[in-house]
mmCIF file of C-alpha atoms in Angstrom:
data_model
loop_
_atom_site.group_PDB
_atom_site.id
_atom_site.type_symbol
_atom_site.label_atom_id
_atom_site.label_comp_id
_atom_site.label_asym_id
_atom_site.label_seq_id
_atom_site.Cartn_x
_atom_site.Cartn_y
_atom_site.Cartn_z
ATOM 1 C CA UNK A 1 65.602 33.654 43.642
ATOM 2 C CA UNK A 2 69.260 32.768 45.218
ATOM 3 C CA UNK A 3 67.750 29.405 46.278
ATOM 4 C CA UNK A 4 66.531 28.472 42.687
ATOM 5 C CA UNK A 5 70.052 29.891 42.208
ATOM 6 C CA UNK A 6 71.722 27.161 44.483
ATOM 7 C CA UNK A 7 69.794 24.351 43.499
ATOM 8 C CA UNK A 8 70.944 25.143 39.660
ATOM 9 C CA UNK A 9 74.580 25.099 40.706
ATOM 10 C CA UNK A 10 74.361 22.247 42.797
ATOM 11 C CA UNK A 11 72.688 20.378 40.322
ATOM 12 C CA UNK A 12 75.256 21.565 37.738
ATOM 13 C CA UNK A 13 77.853 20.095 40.391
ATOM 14 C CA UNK A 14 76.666 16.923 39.868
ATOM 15 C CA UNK A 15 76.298 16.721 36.524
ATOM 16 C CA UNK A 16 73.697 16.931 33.689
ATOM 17 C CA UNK A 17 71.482 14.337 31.807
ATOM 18 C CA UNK A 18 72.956 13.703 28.209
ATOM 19 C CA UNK A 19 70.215 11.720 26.594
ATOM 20 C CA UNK A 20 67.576 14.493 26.550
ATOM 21 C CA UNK A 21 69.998 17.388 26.420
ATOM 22 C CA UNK A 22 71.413 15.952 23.311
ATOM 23 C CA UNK A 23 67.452 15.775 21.847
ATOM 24 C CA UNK A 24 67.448 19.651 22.766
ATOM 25 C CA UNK A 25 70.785 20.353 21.070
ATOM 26 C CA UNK A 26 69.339 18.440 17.637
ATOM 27 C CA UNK A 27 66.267 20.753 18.286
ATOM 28 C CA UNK A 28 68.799 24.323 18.216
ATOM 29 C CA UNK A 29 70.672 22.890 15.531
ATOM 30 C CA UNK A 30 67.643 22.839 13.395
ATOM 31 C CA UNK A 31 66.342 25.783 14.231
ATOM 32 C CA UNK A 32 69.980 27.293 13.394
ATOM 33 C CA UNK A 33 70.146 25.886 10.450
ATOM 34 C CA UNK A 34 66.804 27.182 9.133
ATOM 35 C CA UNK A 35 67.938 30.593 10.106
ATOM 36 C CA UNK A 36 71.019 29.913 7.262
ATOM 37 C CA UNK A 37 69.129 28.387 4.937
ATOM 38 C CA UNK A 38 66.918 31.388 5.408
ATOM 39 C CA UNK A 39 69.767 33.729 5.249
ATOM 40 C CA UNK A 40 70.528 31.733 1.876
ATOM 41 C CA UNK A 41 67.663 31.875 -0.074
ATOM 42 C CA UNK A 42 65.961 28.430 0.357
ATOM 43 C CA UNK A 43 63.110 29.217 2.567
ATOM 44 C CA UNK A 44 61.272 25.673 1.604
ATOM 45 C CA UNK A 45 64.191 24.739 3.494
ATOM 46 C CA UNK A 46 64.572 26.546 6.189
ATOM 47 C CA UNK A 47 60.687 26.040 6.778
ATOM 48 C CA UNK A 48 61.333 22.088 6.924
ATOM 49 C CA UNK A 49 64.603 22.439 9.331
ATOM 50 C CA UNK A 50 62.169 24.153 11.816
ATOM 51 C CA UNK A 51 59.819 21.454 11.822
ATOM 52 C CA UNK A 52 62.503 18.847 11.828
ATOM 53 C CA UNK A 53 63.517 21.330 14.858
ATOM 54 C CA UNK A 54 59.946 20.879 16.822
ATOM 55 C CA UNK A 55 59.898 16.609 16.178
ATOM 56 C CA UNK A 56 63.547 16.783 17.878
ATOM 57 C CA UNK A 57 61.768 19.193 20.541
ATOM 58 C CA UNK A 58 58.781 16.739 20.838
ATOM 59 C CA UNK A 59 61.017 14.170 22.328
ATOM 60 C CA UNK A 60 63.890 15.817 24.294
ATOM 61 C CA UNK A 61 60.715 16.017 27.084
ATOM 62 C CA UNK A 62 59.080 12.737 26.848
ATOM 63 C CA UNK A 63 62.984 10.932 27.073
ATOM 64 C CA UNK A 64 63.588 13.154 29.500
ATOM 65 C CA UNK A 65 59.968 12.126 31.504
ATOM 66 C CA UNK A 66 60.817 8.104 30.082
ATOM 67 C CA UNK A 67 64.118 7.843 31.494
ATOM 68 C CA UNK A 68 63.569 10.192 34.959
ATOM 69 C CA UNK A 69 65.972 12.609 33.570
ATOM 70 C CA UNK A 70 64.122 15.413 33.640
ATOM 71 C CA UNK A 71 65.954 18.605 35.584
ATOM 72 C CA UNK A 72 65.526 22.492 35.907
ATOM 73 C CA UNK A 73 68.878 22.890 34.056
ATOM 74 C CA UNK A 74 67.497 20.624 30.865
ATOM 75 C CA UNK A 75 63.995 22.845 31.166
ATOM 76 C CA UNK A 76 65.818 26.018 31.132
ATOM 77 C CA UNK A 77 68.354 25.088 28.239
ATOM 78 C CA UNK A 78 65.012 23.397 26.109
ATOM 79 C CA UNK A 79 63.454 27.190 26.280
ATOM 80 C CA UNK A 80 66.479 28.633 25.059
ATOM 81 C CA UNK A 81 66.522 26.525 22.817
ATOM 82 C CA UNK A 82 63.197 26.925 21.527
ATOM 83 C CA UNK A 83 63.518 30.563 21.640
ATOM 84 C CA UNK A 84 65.730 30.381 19.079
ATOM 85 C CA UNK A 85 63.949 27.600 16.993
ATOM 86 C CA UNK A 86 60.995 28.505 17.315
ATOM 87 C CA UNK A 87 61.115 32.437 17.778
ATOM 88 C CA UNK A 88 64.069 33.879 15.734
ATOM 89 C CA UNK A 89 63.795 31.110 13.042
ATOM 90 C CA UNK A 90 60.551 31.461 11.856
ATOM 91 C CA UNK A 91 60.370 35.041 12.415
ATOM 92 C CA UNK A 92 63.056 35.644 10.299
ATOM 93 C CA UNK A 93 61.743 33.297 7.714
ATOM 94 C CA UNK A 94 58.824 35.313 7.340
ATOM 95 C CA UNK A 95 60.745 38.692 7.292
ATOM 96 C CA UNK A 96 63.073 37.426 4.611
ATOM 97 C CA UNK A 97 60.193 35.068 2.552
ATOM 98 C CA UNK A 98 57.176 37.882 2.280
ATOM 99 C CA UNK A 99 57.567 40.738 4.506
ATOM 100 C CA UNK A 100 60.965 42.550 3.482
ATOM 101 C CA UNK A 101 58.919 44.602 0.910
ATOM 102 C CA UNK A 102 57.023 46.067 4.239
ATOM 103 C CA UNK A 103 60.316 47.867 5.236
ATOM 104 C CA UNK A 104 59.985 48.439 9.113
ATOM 105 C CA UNK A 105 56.749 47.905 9.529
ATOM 106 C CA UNK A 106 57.603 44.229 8.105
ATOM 107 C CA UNK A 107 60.419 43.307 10.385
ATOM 108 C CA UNK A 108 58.597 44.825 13.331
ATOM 109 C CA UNK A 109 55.532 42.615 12.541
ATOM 110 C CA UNK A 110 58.099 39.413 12.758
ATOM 111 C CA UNK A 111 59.410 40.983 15.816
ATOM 112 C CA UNK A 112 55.934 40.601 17.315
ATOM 113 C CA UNK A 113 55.682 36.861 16.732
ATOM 114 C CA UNK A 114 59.061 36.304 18.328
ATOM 115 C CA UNK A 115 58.317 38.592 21.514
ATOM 116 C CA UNK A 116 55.290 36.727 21.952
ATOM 117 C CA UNK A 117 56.657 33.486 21.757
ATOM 118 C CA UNK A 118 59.404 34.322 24.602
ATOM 119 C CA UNK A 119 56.705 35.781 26.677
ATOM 120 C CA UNK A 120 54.896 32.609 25.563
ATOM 121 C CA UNK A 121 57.897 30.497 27.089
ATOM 122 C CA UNK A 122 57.933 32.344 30.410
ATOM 123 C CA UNK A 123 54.455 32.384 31.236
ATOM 124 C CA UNK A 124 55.051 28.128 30.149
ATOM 125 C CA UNK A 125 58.147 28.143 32.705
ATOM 126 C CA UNK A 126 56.186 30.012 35.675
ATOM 127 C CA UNK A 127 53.261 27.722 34.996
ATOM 128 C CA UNK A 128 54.993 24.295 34.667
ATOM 129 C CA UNK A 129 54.170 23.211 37.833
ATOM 130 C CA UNK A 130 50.914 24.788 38.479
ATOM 131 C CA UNK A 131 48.970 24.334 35.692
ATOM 132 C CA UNK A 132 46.715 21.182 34.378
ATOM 133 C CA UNK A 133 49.713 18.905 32.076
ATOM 134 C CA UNK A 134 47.062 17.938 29.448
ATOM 135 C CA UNK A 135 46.085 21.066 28.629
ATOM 136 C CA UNK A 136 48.529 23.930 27.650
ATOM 137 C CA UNK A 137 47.524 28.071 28.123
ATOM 138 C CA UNK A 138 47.892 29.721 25.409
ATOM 139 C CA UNK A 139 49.285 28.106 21.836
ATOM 140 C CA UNK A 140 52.471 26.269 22.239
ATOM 141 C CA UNK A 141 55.665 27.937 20.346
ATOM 142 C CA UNK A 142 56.283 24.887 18.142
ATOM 143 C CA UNK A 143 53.116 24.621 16.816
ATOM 144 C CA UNK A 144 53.082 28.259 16.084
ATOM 145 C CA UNK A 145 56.667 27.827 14.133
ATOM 146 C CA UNK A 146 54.810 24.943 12.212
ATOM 147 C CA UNK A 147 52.392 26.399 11.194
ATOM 148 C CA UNK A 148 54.749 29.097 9.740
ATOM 149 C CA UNK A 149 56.645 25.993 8.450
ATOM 150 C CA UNK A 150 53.715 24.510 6.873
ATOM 151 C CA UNK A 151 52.201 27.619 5.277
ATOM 152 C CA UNK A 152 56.198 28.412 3.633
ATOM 153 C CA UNK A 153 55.975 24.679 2.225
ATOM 154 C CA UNK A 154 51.804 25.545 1.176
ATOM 155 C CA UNK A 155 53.002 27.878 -1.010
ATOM 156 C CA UNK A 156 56.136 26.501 -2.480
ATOM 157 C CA UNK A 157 54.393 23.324 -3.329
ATOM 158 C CA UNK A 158 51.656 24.928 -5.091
ATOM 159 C CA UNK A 159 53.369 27.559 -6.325
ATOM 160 C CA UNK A 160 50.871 30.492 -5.153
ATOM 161 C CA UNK A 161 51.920 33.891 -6.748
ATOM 162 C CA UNK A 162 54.273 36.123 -3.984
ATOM 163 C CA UNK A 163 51.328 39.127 -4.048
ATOM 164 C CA UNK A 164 49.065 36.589 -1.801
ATOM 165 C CA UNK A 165 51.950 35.667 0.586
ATOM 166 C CA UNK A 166 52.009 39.118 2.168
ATOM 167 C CA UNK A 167 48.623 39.416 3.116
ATOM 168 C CA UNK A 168 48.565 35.834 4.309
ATOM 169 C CA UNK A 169 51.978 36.369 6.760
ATOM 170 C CA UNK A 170 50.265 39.157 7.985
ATOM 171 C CA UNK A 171 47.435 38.015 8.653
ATOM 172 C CA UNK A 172 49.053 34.426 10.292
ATOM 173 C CA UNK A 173 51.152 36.817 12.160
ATOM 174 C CA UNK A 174 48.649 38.539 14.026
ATOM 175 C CA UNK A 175 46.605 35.499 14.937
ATOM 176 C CA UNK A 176 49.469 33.296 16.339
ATOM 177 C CA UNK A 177 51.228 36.111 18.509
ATOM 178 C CA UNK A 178 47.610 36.383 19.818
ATOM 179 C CA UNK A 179 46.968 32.725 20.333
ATOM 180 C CA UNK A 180 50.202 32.284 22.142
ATOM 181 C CA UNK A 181 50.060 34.998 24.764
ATOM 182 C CA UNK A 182 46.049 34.364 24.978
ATOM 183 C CA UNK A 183 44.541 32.163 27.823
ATOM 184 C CA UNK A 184 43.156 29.477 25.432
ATOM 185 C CA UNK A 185 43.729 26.117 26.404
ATOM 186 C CA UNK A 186 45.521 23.467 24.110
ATOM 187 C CA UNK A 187 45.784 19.714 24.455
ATOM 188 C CA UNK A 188 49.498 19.020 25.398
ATOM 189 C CA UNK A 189 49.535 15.110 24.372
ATOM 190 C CA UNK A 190 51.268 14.473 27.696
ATOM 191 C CA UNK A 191 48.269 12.431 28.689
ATOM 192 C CA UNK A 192 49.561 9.540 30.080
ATOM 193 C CA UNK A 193 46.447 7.334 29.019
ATOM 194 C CA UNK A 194 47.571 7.685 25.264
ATOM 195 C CA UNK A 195 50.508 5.124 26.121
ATOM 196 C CA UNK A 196 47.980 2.671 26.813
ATOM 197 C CA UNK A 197 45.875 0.309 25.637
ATOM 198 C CA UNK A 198 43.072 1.698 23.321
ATOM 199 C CA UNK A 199 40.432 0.520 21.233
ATOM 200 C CA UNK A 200 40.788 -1.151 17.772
ATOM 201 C CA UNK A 201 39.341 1.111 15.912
ATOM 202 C CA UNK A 202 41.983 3.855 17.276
ATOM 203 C CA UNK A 203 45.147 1.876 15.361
ATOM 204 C CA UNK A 204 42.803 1.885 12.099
ATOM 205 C CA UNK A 205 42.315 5.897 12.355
ATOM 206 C CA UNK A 206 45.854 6.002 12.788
ATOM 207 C CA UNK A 207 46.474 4.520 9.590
ATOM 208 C CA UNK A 208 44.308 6.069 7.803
ATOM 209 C CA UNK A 209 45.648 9.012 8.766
ATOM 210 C CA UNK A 210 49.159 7.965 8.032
ATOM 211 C CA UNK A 211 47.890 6.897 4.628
ATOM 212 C CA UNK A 212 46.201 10.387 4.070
ATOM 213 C CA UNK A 213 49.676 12.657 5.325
ATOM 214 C CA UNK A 214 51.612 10.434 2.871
ATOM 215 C CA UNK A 215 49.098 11.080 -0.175
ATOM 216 C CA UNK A 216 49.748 14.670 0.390
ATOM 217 C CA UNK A 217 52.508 15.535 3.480
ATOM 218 C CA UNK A 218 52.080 19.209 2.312
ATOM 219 C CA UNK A 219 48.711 19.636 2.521
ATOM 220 C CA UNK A 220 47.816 17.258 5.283
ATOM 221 C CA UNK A 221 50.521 19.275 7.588
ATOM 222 C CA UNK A 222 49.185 22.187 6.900
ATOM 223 C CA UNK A 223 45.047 21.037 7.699
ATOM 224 C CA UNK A 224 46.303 19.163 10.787
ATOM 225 C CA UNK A 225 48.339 22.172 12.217
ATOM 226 C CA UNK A 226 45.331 24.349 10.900
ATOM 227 C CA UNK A 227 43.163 22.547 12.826
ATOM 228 C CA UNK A 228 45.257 22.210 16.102
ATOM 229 C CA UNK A 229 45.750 26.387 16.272
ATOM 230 C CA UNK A 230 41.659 26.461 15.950
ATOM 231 C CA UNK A 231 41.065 23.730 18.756
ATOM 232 C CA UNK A 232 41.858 26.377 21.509
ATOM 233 C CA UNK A 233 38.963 28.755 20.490
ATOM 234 C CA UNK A 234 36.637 26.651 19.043
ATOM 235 C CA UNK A 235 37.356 24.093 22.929
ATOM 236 C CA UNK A 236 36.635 27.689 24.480
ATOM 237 C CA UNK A 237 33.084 28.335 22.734
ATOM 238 C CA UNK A 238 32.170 24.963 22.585
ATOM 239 C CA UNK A 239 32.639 24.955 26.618
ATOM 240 C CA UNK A 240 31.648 28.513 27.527
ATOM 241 C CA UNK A 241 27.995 27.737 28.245
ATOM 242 C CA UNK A 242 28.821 25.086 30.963
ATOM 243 C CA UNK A 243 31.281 27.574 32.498
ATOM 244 C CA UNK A 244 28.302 29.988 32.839
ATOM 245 C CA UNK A 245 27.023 27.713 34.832
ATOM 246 C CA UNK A 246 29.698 27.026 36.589
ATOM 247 C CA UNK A 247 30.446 30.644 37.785
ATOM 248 C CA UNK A 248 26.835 31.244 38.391
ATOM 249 C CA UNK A 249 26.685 28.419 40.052
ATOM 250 C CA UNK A 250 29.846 29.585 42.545
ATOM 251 C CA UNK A 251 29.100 32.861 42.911
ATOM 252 C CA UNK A 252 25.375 31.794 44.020
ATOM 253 C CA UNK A 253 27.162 29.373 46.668
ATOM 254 C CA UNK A 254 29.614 32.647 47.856
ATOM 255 C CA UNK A 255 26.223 34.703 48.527
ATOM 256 C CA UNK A 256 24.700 32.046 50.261
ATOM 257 C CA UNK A 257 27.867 31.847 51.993
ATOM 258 C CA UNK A 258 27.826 35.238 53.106
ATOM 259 C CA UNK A 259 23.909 35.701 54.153
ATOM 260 C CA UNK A 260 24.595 32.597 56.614
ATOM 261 C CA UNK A 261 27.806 34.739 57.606
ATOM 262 C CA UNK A 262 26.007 37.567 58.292
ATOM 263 C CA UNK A 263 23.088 36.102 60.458
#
């Protein structure tokens, strides 16, 4: 602990890295904001400041890993930050947008979303360096805050009556504060084969795609985030059977092990 200690104050000696720090900063702002525009009134706001908050957090780390600026001070600071934008924002949002009616039982229901999104962030900063980079454990923060983001805008755009909201924050509630202190994997997009070349056919999907958000950015944010949450436990059914066999496969190997051992 007092060397990690050092090496943060001799790093801070020498300076920090503006270009990604400045990315991280954008990301607090916006997660600031939508807590005001929150406290305000305007929660269709507030819901797109936190996603404007997770495309500045997005890119703070890949500058960072671009440019070989990445430090422990900028990974540190980026939690922090998304602490704030991606823990107290939204969980205020939904306290303040469909759960005030609940009394305590309504801000101690946002409270759980937040308090599993820090311990979300410190399992994530233990884990950093041990831990496959494709794949993340557990759901991410920001995509958790999105899809609090994109459910706020679901409604507002369609103009759902305020009865259903409750029972759907609840319910989204529960499931994400699962999802993101659960050991479900989730594809990070820091595959470094993405940067390069790819088929055709991959830049037509993509513009299809493009097409399809911009018929209907609501909806289409909602789906795609939808659809991201439900990749970690549909990847862990879908791949359960071959990790049978995997384990069966081990522990057969460990007894064999042993019986040789033994005579």
């Amino acid at each position: 602990m007092n060397g990690e200690k050092i090496d943060m104050t001799e790093g801070m000696r020498k300076g920090i890295y503006i270009l990604p720090n400045l990315f991280t900063t954008g990301s607090l702002f916006a997660g600031f904001y939508g807590i005001v525009a929150t406290m305000s009134g305007n929660f269709d706001t507030a819901a797109l400041w936190i996603l404007i908050s997770s495309i500045f957090d997005g890119l703070d780390g890949k500058v960072a890993r671009l440019t070989g600026t990445t430090s422990k001070f900028g990974v540190e600071y980026d939690s922090l930050a998304d602490l704030v934008a991606f823990g107290v924002a939204p969980g205020i949002l939904m306290y303040s947008w469909a759960l005030k009616p609940f009394g305590r039982l309504g801000w101690l229901a946002a409270f759980l979303f937040v308090v599993c999104g820090a311990l979300r962030l410190a399992r994530f900063n233990v884990q950093v360096n041990t831990v496959e980079s494709k794949r993340f454990v557990g759901l991410p923060i920001p995509a958790a805050a999105s899809m609090v983001s994109a459910t706020v805008l679901l409604f507002h755009h369609f103009g759902w009556p305020g009865s259903y909201k409750k029972l759907a924050i609840l319910v989204l509630i529960y499931l994400l504060a699962f999802l993101m202190v659960s050991n479900f994997r989730y594809y990070s997009f820091k595959d470094p084969g993405l940067i390069k070349r790819q088929p055709f056919a991959f830049l037509v999907l993509a513009v299809l795609l493009l097409i399809v958000i911009a018929a209907e950015p609501v909806v289409m944010l909602f789906v795609l985030f939808l659809s991201y949450i439900f990749s970690g436990p549909v990847g862990y059914i879908m791949t359960y059977p071959r990790r049978r066999r995997l384990e069966k496969a081990l522990h057969k190997d460990e007894k064999k092990a042993e019986s040789q051992n033994g005579a």
